[in-house]
Amino acid sequence: MVHTHGEDDRQRAIWDGNRSVLLLLTTLFLLWFIFHMGIPLLNKSVAHGIHITVALIFALTCAWNMFHTPSHGKGYRKAHRVSGWCAMMAGTVTLFTGVTILVQFADVLPRANKIVFCITGTLQIILQLTGLYMIRILRKPSLHRKTMTVMFYTSLLMPAVNRFPDMIGWEHAGSAWTFGTMPLGALLAFFAILFQEMALQAEGKQAGNSDAGSSEDA
């Protein structure tokens, strides 16, 4: 979380972030999933209520930190740091309440869904810890950014994609759909990182600094 190299402190307008159709569609899809599938389950159990609430916080804080990065101005550096820690705490609570739900309702959830949820949950905590290590210990903002991008498009998005057939009433999707969600998440993460790096390079050229974004903190 060290800010160095004295990058331009001009503050961007709040709407002038890292505009990405993929980020917009993913965020809207996550919100649809949380409200469409989650709200009706708020009172099903304490674990459900907490899980859905913190999942919403997790999704919004991660999306915000991808839309506005620290290079966008001093205010955004502070906001990025605060929302980043909120995301890490919300993600941890989401994980543990998700495990609680899996245990409590093990007889109801399909086996394939439980396997995917376990995979995405394990991947999530690994990526969270890796992202923290990259920025807090190694001081590698670029690797931190890539790690968090992968987490967003796999651990956050894939559980929602996994439940997409339920969201539209498609009863015959089968386990092939369930297990196909992880490769889809990896593909989306690859393109998201590619677009991010292209945007950062363009921003660096425009600012006359080929190392744009290298001093971003978390």
One Martini backbone bead per residue (centre of mass of N, CA, C, O) as a GRO file, in nm:
protein
  218
    1MET     BB    1   0.053   0.066   0.014
    2VAL     BB    2   0.255   0.218  -0.158
    3HIS     BB    3   0.329   0.552  -0.264
    4THR     BB    4   0.487   0.629  -0.572
    5HIS     BB    5   0.644   0.838  -0.821
    6GLY     BB    6   0.449   1.080  -0.842
    7GLU     BB    7   0.179   1.084  -0.964
    8ASP     BB    8  -0.084   1.206  -1.096
    9ASP     BB    9  -0.335   1.398  -0.894
   10ARG     BB   10  -0.558   1.401  -1.076
   11GLN     BB   11  -0.902   1.402  -1.061
   12ARG     BB   12  -1.140   1.203  -1.140
   13ALA     BB   13  -1.426   1.136  -1.241
   14ILE     BB   14  -1.655   0.910  -1.134
   15TRP     BB   15  -1.720   0.815  -1.447
   16ASP     BB   16  -1.389   0.803  -1.506
   17GLY     BB   17  -1.312   0.502  -1.552
   18ASN     BB   18  -1.277   0.160  -1.619
   19ARG     BB   19  -1.415   0.104  -1.899
   20SER     BB   20  -1.632  -0.196  -1.919
   21VAL     BB   21  -1.841  -0.423  -2.044
   22LEU     BB   22  -1.763  -0.668  -1.873
   23LEU     BB   23  -1.791  -0.533  -1.596
   24LEU     BB   24  -2.083  -0.442  -1.624
   25LEU     BB   25  -2.218  -0.718  -1.684
   26THR     BB   26  -2.113  -0.865  -1.434
   27THR     BB   27  -2.236  -0.680  -1.218
   28LEU     BB   28  -2.531  -0.708  -1.310
   29PHE     BB   29  -2.542  -1.016  -1.279
   30LEU     BB   30  -2.480  -1.025  -0.976
   31LEU     BB   31  -2.722  -0.856  -0.888
   32TRP     BB   32  -2.936  -1.038  -1.002
   33PHE     BB   33  -2.861  -1.286  -0.839
   34ILE     BB   34  -2.886  -1.171  -0.552
   35PHE     BB   35  -3.186  -1.068  -0.580
   36HIS     BB   36  -3.328  -1.317  -0.712
   37MET     BB   37  -3.197  -1.551  -0.516
   38GLY     BB   38  -3.152  -1.411  -0.227
   39ILE     BB   39  -3.393  -1.254  -0.103
   40PRO     BB   40  -3.588  -1.510  -0.060
   41LEU     BB   41  -3.346  -1.626   0.160
   42LEU     BB   42  -3.299  -1.439   0.409
   43ASN     BB   43  -3.506  -1.619   0.617
   44LYS     BB   44  -3.403  -1.918   0.619
   45SER     BB   45  -3.132  -1.815   0.762
   46VAL     BB   46  -2.870  -1.674   0.910
   47ALA     BB   47  -2.663  -1.751   0.694
   48HIS     BB   48  -2.818  -1.636   0.454
   49GLY     BB   49  -2.839  -1.341   0.543
   50ILE     BB   50  -2.534  -1.289   0.562
   51HIS     BB   51  -2.438  -1.391   0.286
   52ILE     BB   52  -2.603  -1.194   0.106
   53THR     BB   53  -2.506  -0.926   0.224
   54VAL     BB   54  -2.190  -0.970   0.185
   55ALA     BB   55  -2.201  -1.034  -0.118
   56LEU     BB   56  -2.284  -0.750  -0.202
   57ILE     BB   57  -2.036  -0.608  -0.088
   58PHE     BB   58  -1.824  -0.769  -0.242
   59ALA     BB   59  -1.914  -0.697  -0.531
   60LEU     BB   60  -1.906  -0.381  -0.511
   61THR     BB   61  -1.612  -0.339  -0.413
   62CYS     BB   62  -1.473  -0.485  -0.647
   63ALA     BB   63  -1.595  -0.319  -0.878
   64TRP     BB   64  -1.489  -0.046  -0.784
   65ASN     BB   65  -1.177  -0.126  -0.784
   66MET     BB   66  -1.188  -0.171  -1.102
   67PHE     BB   67  -1.290   0.112  -1.191
   68HIS     BB   68  -1.115   0.241  -0.947
   69THR     BB   69  -0.791   0.340  -0.928
   70PRO     BB   70  -0.523   0.499  -0.774
   71SER     BB   71  -0.441   0.668  -1.043
   72HIS     BB   72  -0.712   0.865  -1.026
   73GLY     BB   73  -0.638   0.960  -0.729
   74LYS     BB   74  -0.630   1.035  -0.401
   75GLY     BB   75  -0.922   0.954  -0.329
   76TYR     BB   76  -0.899   0.668  -0.464
   77ARG     BB   77  -0.681   0.555  -0.284
   78LYS     BB   78  -0.846   0.559  -0.024
   79ALA     BB   79  -1.094   0.403  -0.129
   80HIS     BB   80  -0.940   0.146  -0.214
   81ARG     BB   81  -0.843   0.065   0.066
   82VAL     BB   82  -1.116   0.045   0.210
   83SER     BB   83  -1.269  -0.141   0.005
   84GLY     BB   84  -1.062  -0.367   0.012
   85TRP     BB   85  -1.102  -0.449   0.310
   86CYS     BB   86  -1.405  -0.497   0.287
   87ALA     BB   87  -1.379  -0.726   0.079
   88MET     BB   88  -1.209  -0.920   0.249
   89MET     BB   89  -1.416  -0.952   0.479
   90ALA     BB   90  -1.664  -1.027   0.310
   91GLY     BB   91  -1.537  -1.276   0.174
   92THR     BB   92  -1.489  -1.439   0.433
   93VAL     BB   93  -1.785  -1.448   0.527
   94THR     BB   94  -1.899  -1.574   0.273
   95LEU     BB   95  -1.743  -1.837   0.294
   96PHE     BB   96  -1.840  -1.937   0.580
   97THR     BB   97  -2.146  -1.922   0.519
   98GLY     BB   98  -2.136  -2.113   0.278
   99VAL     BB   99  -2.044  -2.361   0.436
  100THR     BB  100  -2.283  -2.367   0.628
  101ILE     BB  101  -2.496  -2.415   0.410
  102LEU     BB  102  -2.380  -2.680   0.298
  103VAL     BB  103  -2.420  -2.834   0.564
  104GLN     BB  104  -2.728  -2.774   0.628
  105PHE     BB  105  -2.801  -2.834   0.289
  106ALA     BB  106  -2.685  -3.111   0.169
  107ASP     BB  107  -2.966  -3.260   0.077
  108VAL     BB  108  -3.051  -3.034  -0.148
  109LEU     BB  109  -2.802  -3.002  -0.298
  110PRO     BB  110  -2.635  -3.061  -0.558
  111ARG     BB  111  -2.338  -3.213  -0.608
  112ALA     BB  112  -2.216  -3.032  -0.828
  113ASN     BB  113  -2.259  -2.763  -0.680
  114LYS     BB  114  -2.087  -2.830  -0.430
  115ILE     BB  115  -1.820  -2.862  -0.580
  116VAL     BB  116  -1.805  -2.578  -0.704
  117PHE     BB  117  -1.823  -2.420  -0.438
  118CYS     BB  118  -1.563  -2.538  -0.320
  119ILE     BB  119  -1.374  -2.440  -0.541
  120THR     BB  120  -1.440  -2.132  -0.530
  121GLY     BB  121  -1.380  -2.097  -0.227
  122THR     BB  122  -1.086  -2.186  -0.233
  123LEU     BB  123  -0.994  -1.986  -0.449
  124GLN     BB  124  -1.069  -1.729  -0.301
  125ILE     BB  125  -0.876  -1.748  -0.052
  126ILE     BB  126  -0.620  -1.770  -0.218
  127LEU     BB  127  -0.652  -1.496  -0.373
  128GLN     BB  128  -0.670  -1.312  -0.133
  129LEU     BB  129  -0.391  -1.381  -0.011
  130THR     BB  130  -0.229  -1.321  -0.267
  131GLY     BB  131  -0.309  -1.023  -0.299
  132LEU     BB  132  -0.193  -0.932  -0.027
  133TYR     BB  133   0.097  -1.027  -0.077
  134MET     BB  134   0.158  -0.856  -0.331
  135ILE     BB  135   0.107  -0.569  -0.180
  136ARG     BB  136   0.235  -0.599   0.119
  137ILE     BB  137   0.512  -0.756   0.049
  138LEU     BB  138   0.601  -0.723  -0.267
  139ARG     BB  139   0.497  -0.467  -0.415
  140LYS     BB  140   0.278  -0.574  -0.665
  141PRO     BB  141   0.032  -0.427  -0.832
  142SER     BB  142   0.000  -0.595  -1.091
  143LEU     BB  143  -0.046  -0.871  -0.946
  144HIS     BB  144  -0.278  -0.781  -0.773
  145ARG     BB  145  -0.471  -0.705  -1.003
  146LYS     BB  146  -0.480  -0.984  -1.137
  147THR     BB  147  -0.581  -1.147  -0.894
  148MET     BB  148  -0.850  -0.988  -0.853
  149THR     BB  149  -0.961  -1.046  -1.134
  150VAL     BB  150  -0.978  -1.349  -1.110
  151MET     BB  151  -1.167  -1.351  -0.864
  152PHE     BB  152  -1.408  -1.204  -0.994
  153TYR     BB  153  -1.436  -1.420  -1.253
  154THR     BB  154  -1.471  -1.669  -1.049
  155SER     BB  155  -1.562  -1.657  -0.738
  156LEU     BB  156  -1.804  -1.459  -0.803
  157LEU     BB  157  -1.934  -1.543  -1.084
  158MET     BB  158  -1.966  -1.862  -1.095
  159PRO     BB  159  -2.199  -1.910  -0.894
  160ALA     BB  160  -2.400  -1.753  -1.074
  161VAL     BB  161  -2.369  -1.918  -1.334
  162ASN     BB  162  -2.444  -2.189  -1.200
  163ARG     BB  163  -2.753  -2.059  -1.139
  164PHE     BB  164  -2.884  -1.974  -1.411
  165PRO     BB  165  -3.097  -2.194  -1.465
  166ASP     BB  166  -3.266  -2.112  -1.211
  167MET     BB  167  -3.323  -1.813  -1.301
  168ILE     BB  168  -3.483  -1.932  -1.586
  169GLY     BB  169  -3.601  -2.236  -1.555
  170TRP     BB  170  -3.370  -2.453  -1.623
  171GLU     BB  171  -3.403  -2.805  -1.569
  172HIS     BB  172  -3.175  -2.935  -1.806
  173ALA     BB  173  -2.866  -2.868  -1.770
  174GLY     BB  174  -2.684  -2.999  -1.574
  175SER     BB  175  -2.347  -3.080  -1.502
  176ALA     BB  176  -2.213  -2.955  -1.751
  177TRP     BB  177  -2.269  -2.666  -1.673
  178THR     BB  178  -2.139  -2.659  -1.395
  179PHE     BB  179  -1.839  -2.750  -1.498
  180GLY     BB  180  -1.824  -2.508  -1.725
  181THR     BB  181  -1.775  -2.244  -1.549
  182MET     BB  182  -1.467  -2.231  -1.494
  183PRO     BB  183  -1.354  -2.191  -1.782
  184LEU     BB  184  -1.516  -1.932  -1.823
  185GLY     BB  185  -1.380  -1.768  -1.599
  186ALA     BB  186  -1.091  -1.786  -1.712
  187LEU     BB  187  -1.155  -1.645  -1.981
  188LEU     BB  188  -1.258  -1.377  -1.866
  189ALA     BB  189  -1.001  -1.307  -1.708
  190PHE     BB  190  -0.811  -1.290  -1.947
  191PHE     BB  191  -0.960  -1.056  -2.097
  192ALA     BB  192  -0.960  -0.855  -1.864
  193ILE     BB  193  -0.652  -0.831  -1.839
  194LEU     BB  194  -0.596  -0.747  -2.127
  195PHE     BB  195  -0.766  -0.485  -2.120
  196GLN     BB  196  -0.624  -0.354  -1.884
  197GLU     BB  197  -0.339  -0.335  -2.006
  198MET     BB  198  -0.420  -0.167  -2.250
  199ALA     BB  199  -0.531   0.075  -2.088
  200LEU     BB  200  -0.268   0.136  -1.931
  201GLN     BB  201  -0.091   0.192  -2.176
  202ALA     BB  202  -0.261   0.424  -2.286
  203GLU     BB  203  -0.239   0.597  -2.030
  204GLY     BB  204   0.071   0.615  -2.028
  205LYS     BB  205   0.102   0.760  -2.302
  206GLN     BB  206  -0.075   1.004  -2.234
  207ALA     BB  207   0.117   1.074  -1.971
  208GLY     BB  208   0.422   0.995  -2.037
  209ASN     BB  209   0.405   0.692  -1.892
  210SER     BB  210   0.506   0.360  -1.915
  211ASP     BB  211   0.440   0.311  -1.579
  212ALA     BB  212   0.149   0.292  -1.551
  213GLY     BB  213   0.032   0.171  -1.234
  214SER     BB  214   0.294   0.091  -1.059
  215SER     BB  215   0.183   0.280  -0.795
  216GLU     BB  216  -0.034   0.118  -0.700
  217ASP     BB  217  -0.261   0.067  -0.448
  218ALA     BB  218  -0.475  -0.101  -0.178
   0.00000   0.00000   0.00000
